[in-house]
Amino acid sequence: MLPGQLAPPASPLTPPPDPFAVALEALPADAGRPNRPAWDGVSPLNVLLLGTDQRPSETAVQRWGNSDTIILVSVDPAQQRAAMVSIPRDVLVSIPGVGEQKVNAAYLRGGPQLAMRVVGDLVGLPVHRWASVDTSAFAAVVDAIGGVVVDVDTPIRDDDYPTDDYGVRRIMLPAGLQWLDGERALWYARSRHASNDYDRAGRQQRLLRALQGRARDPSLLPRVPALLGVVAGAVQTDVSPREAVVLARLAAGAAAGASGANGDLKTVRGIVLTPPEYGRELIRPDLYAVVPDRARIRQAVSTLLTEAPPET
């Protein structure tokens, strides 16, 4: 190019920079922790998702809240798939240092490390990471991405939906395809008085799939740095910043223009550990619990993670 000559304009066909790659370049390399190496982004990663309902007035009294949502998410980048296993809160387990309790007591009594240990023993898998989000933070994340589309299969009416001030209110979601903001997404994920905990677990999995679909919207790409900041501020986790970016890139793989083991999740499947298939109901005047069938649970989880997905 001659002196004083202007550089030619960039080709309109030049793709914009990948915001996930930009975010990764800005982060230091993961050093890992003692007895826990950094994730390589290719090997399967099992993350325990915990949804808590700890109210503001309870945080000073109890460090860890009730984990009424317990979902083990297994991500396999090499196979381009993920799986979700919902563990109902009433599953009866032996909690080290506590005794026989419902599984949601593990997080309440010993935090994420104890919850990881108990859930890993139940399903027969190592649990590598954990992430916890309370109700208000979850709503903030949904609002940050502009809401989410969910097909509500049956109407949801709950006359006893809990509020932060220990009261209740009436909520209603009609059936059909709906655009849910953060508050209404919480209604969909939390309500159980008109159904049961197992139906609620299924709705939570559908909501997570819908969120993954929303993450693939190309219009969100320019907002990736801001959205990652919202998520980081809303979620308690031991997932490192680099690992979080890689997981986000997997979830939004098609939108990021990526492909192959480093870019896309082609299938996301799930199971809910409902009785009687995965355990026996224990019904007493003072207790409702589910005695788990560990052998059947472990076989089902193994099949979920290794069986080839159906042809589409």
PDB file of N, CA, C and O in Angstrom, residues 39 44-50 71-75 83 85 116 126-132 237-239 247:
ATOM      1  N   TRP A  39     -10.179 -28.576  34.435  1.00  0.00           N
ATOM      2  CA  TRP A  39     -10.887 -29.309  33.373  1.00  0.00           C
ATOM      3  C   TRP A  39     -10.265 -28.958  32.031  1.00  0.00           C
ATOM      4  O   TRP A  39      -9.980 -27.789  31.741  1.00  0.00           O
ATOM      5  N   PRO A  44     -15.482 -35.575  29.859  1.00  0.00           N
ATOM      6  CA  PRO A  44     -16.790 -35.360  30.494  1.00  0.00           C
ATOM      7  C   PRO A  44     -16.647 -34.618  31.822  1.00  0.00           C
ATOM      8  O   PRO A  44     -15.694 -34.828  32.569  1.00  0.00           O
ATOM      9  N   LEU A  45     -17.600 -33.744  32.091  1.00  0.00           N
ATOM     10  CA  LEU A  45     -17.611 -32.971  33.333  1.00  0.00           C
ATOM     11  C   LEU A  45     -18.988 -33.108  33.967  1.00  0.00           C
ATOM     12  O   LEU A  45     -20.002 -32.844  33.320  1.00  0.00           O
ATOM     13  N   ASN A  46     -19.023 -33.509  35.236  1.00  0.00           N
ATOM     14  CA  ASN A  46     -20.277 -33.670  35.975  1.00  0.00           C
ATOM     15  C   ASN A  46     -20.417 -32.529  36.979  1.00  0.00           C
ATOM     16  O   ASN A  46     -19.567 -32.352  37.850  1.00  0.00           O
ATOM     17  N   VAL A  47     -21.493 -31.767  36.830  1.00  0.00           N
ATOM     18  CA  VAL A  47     -21.717 -30.577  37.655  1.00  0.00           C
ATOM     19  C   VAL A  47     -23.021 -30.733  38.421  1.00  0.00           C
ATOM     20  O   VAL A  47     -24.067 -31.026  37.822  1.00  0.00           O
ATOM     21  N   LEU A  48     -22.976 -30.548  39.728  1.00  0.00           N
ATOM     22  CA  LEU A  48     -24.173 -30.617  40.557  1.00  0.00           C
ATOM     23  C   LEU A  48     -24.808 -29.238  40.629  1.00  0.00           C
ATOM     24  O   LEU A  48     -24.212 -28.280  41.147  1.00  0.00           O
ATOM     25  N   LEU A  49     -26.028 -29.122  40.085  1.00  0.00           N
ATOM     26  CA  LEU A  49     -26.775 -27.868  40.144  1.00  0.00           C
ATOM     27  C   LEU A  49     -27.719 -27.906  41.341  1.00  0.00           C
ATOM     28  O   LEU A  49     -28.494 -28.849  41.506  1.00  0.00           O
ATOM     29  N   LEU A  50     -27.665 -26.869  42.153  1.00  0.00           N
ATOM     30  CA  LEU A  50     -28.476 -26.791  43.359  1.00  0.00           C
ATOM     31  C   LEU A  50     -29.297 -25.512  43.321  1.00  0.00           C
ATOM     32  O   LEU A  50     -28.741 -24.407  43.230  1.00  0.00           O
ATOM     33  N   ILE A  71     -29.998 -31.258  40.581  1.00  0.00           N
ATOM     34  CA  ILE A  71     -29.862 -31.814  39.238  1.00  0.00           C
ATOM     35  C   ILE A  71     -28.384 -32.037  38.950  1.00  0.00           C
ATOM     36  O   ILE A  71     -27.580 -31.105  39.039  1.00  0.00           O
ATOM     37  N   LEU A  72     -28.029 -33.264  38.618  1.00  0.00           N
ATOM     38  CA  LEU A  72     -26.676 -33.563  38.181  1.00  0.00           C
ATOM     39  C   LEU A  72     -26.635 -33.437  36.660  1.00  0.00           C
ATOM     40  O   LEU A  72     -27.375 -34.123  35.954  1.00  0.00           O
ATOM     41  N   VAL A  73     -25.798 -32.536  36.171  1.00  0.00           N
ATOM     42  CA  VAL A  73     -25.647 -32.322  34.730  1.00  0.00           C
ATOM     43  C   VAL A  73     -24.303 -32.878  34.297  1.00  0.00           C
ATOM     44  O   VAL A  73     -23.255 -32.484  34.838  1.00  0.00           O
ATOM     45  N   SER A  74     -24.331 -33.800  33.355  1.00  0.00           N
ATOM     46  CA  SER A  74     -23.104 -34.384  32.817  1.00  0.00           C
ATOM     47  C   SER A  74     -22.914 -33.879  31.398  1.00  0.00           C
ATOM     48  O   SER A  74     -23.762 -34.088  30.532  1.00  0.00           O
ATOM     49  N   VAL A  75     -21.800 -33.196  31.159  1.00  0.00           N
ATOM     50  CA  VAL A  75     -21.502 -32.616  29.845  1.00  0.00           C
ATOM     51  C   VAL A  75     -20.359 -33.411  29.220  1.00  0.00           C
ATOM     52  O   VAL A  75     -19.302 -33.589  29.837  1.00  0.00           O
ATOM     53  N   ALA A  83     -26.429 -34.669  29.675  1.00  0.00           N
ATOM     54  CA  ALA A  83     -27.507 -35.418  30.312  1.00  0.00           C
ATOM     55  C   ALA A  83     -27.813 -34.781  31.656  1.00  0.00           C
ATOM     56  O   ALA A  83     -26.932 -34.241  32.331  1.00  0.00           O
ATOM     57  N   VAL A  85     -29.835 -35.491  35.409  1.00  0.00           N
ATOM     58  CA  VAL A  85     -30.448 -36.440  36.337  1.00  0.00           C
ATOM     59  C   VAL A  85     -31.021 -35.641  37.498  1.00  0.00           C
ATOM     60  O   VAL A  85     -30.276 -35.038  38.281  1.00  0.00           O
ATOM     61  N   MET A 116     -22.167 -32.983  47.016  1.00  0.00           N
ATOM     62  CA  MET A 116     -21.492 -33.668  45.912  1.00  0.00           C
ATOM     63  C   MET A 116     -21.170 -35.117  46.274  1.00  0.00           C
ATOM     64  O   MET A 116     -21.361 -36.031  45.462  1.00  0.00           O
ATOM     65  N   PRO A 126     -18.508 -39.789  39.684  1.00  0.00           N
ATOM     66  CA  PRO A 126     -17.788 -38.692  40.346  1.00  0.00           C
ATOM     67  C   PRO A 126     -18.472 -37.370  40.028  1.00  0.00           C
ATOM     68  O   PRO A 126     -18.939 -37.159  38.902  1.00  0.00           O
ATOM     69  N   VAL A 127     -18.552 -36.497  40.996  1.00  0.00           N
ATOM     70  CA  VAL A 127     -19.110 -35.164  40.780  1.00  0.00           C
ATOM     71  C   VAL A 127     -17.939 -34.188  40.853  1.00  0.00           C
ATOM     72  O   VAL A 127     -17.296 -34.061  41.894  1.00  0.00           O
ATOM     73  N   HIS A 128     -17.678 -33.493  39.739  1.00  0.00           N
ATOM     74  CA  HIS A 128     -16.471 -32.684  39.633  1.00  0.00           C
ATOM     75  C   HIS A 128     -16.641 -31.245  40.104  1.00  0.00           C
ATOM     76  O   HIS A 128     -15.689 -30.638  40.609  1.00  0.00           O
ATOM     77  N   ARG A 129     -17.834 -30.702  39.903  1.00  0.00           N
ATOM     78  CA  ARG A 129     -18.050 -29.292  40.220  1.00  0.00           C
ATOM     79  C   ARG A 129     -19.458 -29.118  40.785  1.00  0.00           C
ATOM     80  O   ARG A 129     -20.309 -29.989  40.672  1.00  0.00           O
ATOM     81  N   TRP A 130     -19.705 -27.941  41.344  1.00  0.00           N
ATOM     82  CA  TRP A 130     -21.037 -27.619  41.855  1.00  0.00           C
ATOM     83  C   TRP A 130     -21.377 -26.172  41.508  1.00  0.00           C
ATOM     84  O   TRP A 130     -20.490 -25.336  41.292  1.00  0.00           O
ATOM     85  N   ALA A 131     -22.657 -25.897  41.447  1.00  0.00           N
ATOM     86  CA  ALA A 131     -23.140 -24.528  41.243  1.00  0.00           C
ATOM     87  C   ALA A 131     -24.463 -24.386  41.967  1.00  0.00           C
ATOM     88  O   ALA A 131     -25.331 -25.253  41.871  1.00  0.00           O
ATOM     89  N   SER A 132     -24.600 -23.295  42.707  1.00  0.00           N
ATOM     90  CA  SER A 132     -25.807 -23.044  43.489  1.00  0.00           C
ATOM     91  C   SER A 132     -26.366 -21.684  43.123  1.00  0.00           C
ATOM     92  O   SER A 132     -25.624 -20.703  42.999  1.00  0.00           O
ATOM     93  N   THR A 237     -20.335 -20.985  42.906  1.00  0.00           N
ATOM     94  CA  THR A 237     -19.833 -22.174  42.225  1.00  0.00           C
ATOM     95  C   THR A 237     -18.337 -22.317  42.416  1.00  0.00           C
ATOM     96  O   THR A 237     -17.634 -21.341  42.726  1.00  0.00           O
ATOM     97  N   ASP A 238     -17.838 -23.545  42.206  1.00  0.00           N
ATOM     98  CA  ASP A 238     -16.399 -23.752  42.152  1.00  0.00           C
ATOM     99  C   ASP A 238     -15.936 -23.968  40.718  1.00  0.00           C
ATOM    100  O   ASP A 238     -14.783 -24.333  40.482  1.00  0.00           O
ATOM    101  N   VAL A 239     -16.827 -23.740  39.742  1.00  0.00           N
ATOM    102  CA  VAL A 239     -16.430 -23.723  38.336  1.00  0.00           C
ATOM    103  C   VAL A 239     -15.570 -22.483  38.112  1.00  0.00           C
ATOM    104  O   VAL A 239     -15.972 -21.372  38.472  1.00  0.00           O
ATOM    105  N   LEU A 247     -18.074 -23.846  29.093  1.00  0.00           N
ATOM    106  CA  LEU A 247     -19.414 -24.426  29.210  1.00  0.00           C
ATOM    107  C   LEU A 247     -20.455 -23.556  28.509  1.00  0.00           C
ATOM    108  O   LEU A 247     -21.352 -24.073  27.832  1.00  0.00           O
TER     109      LEU A 247
END
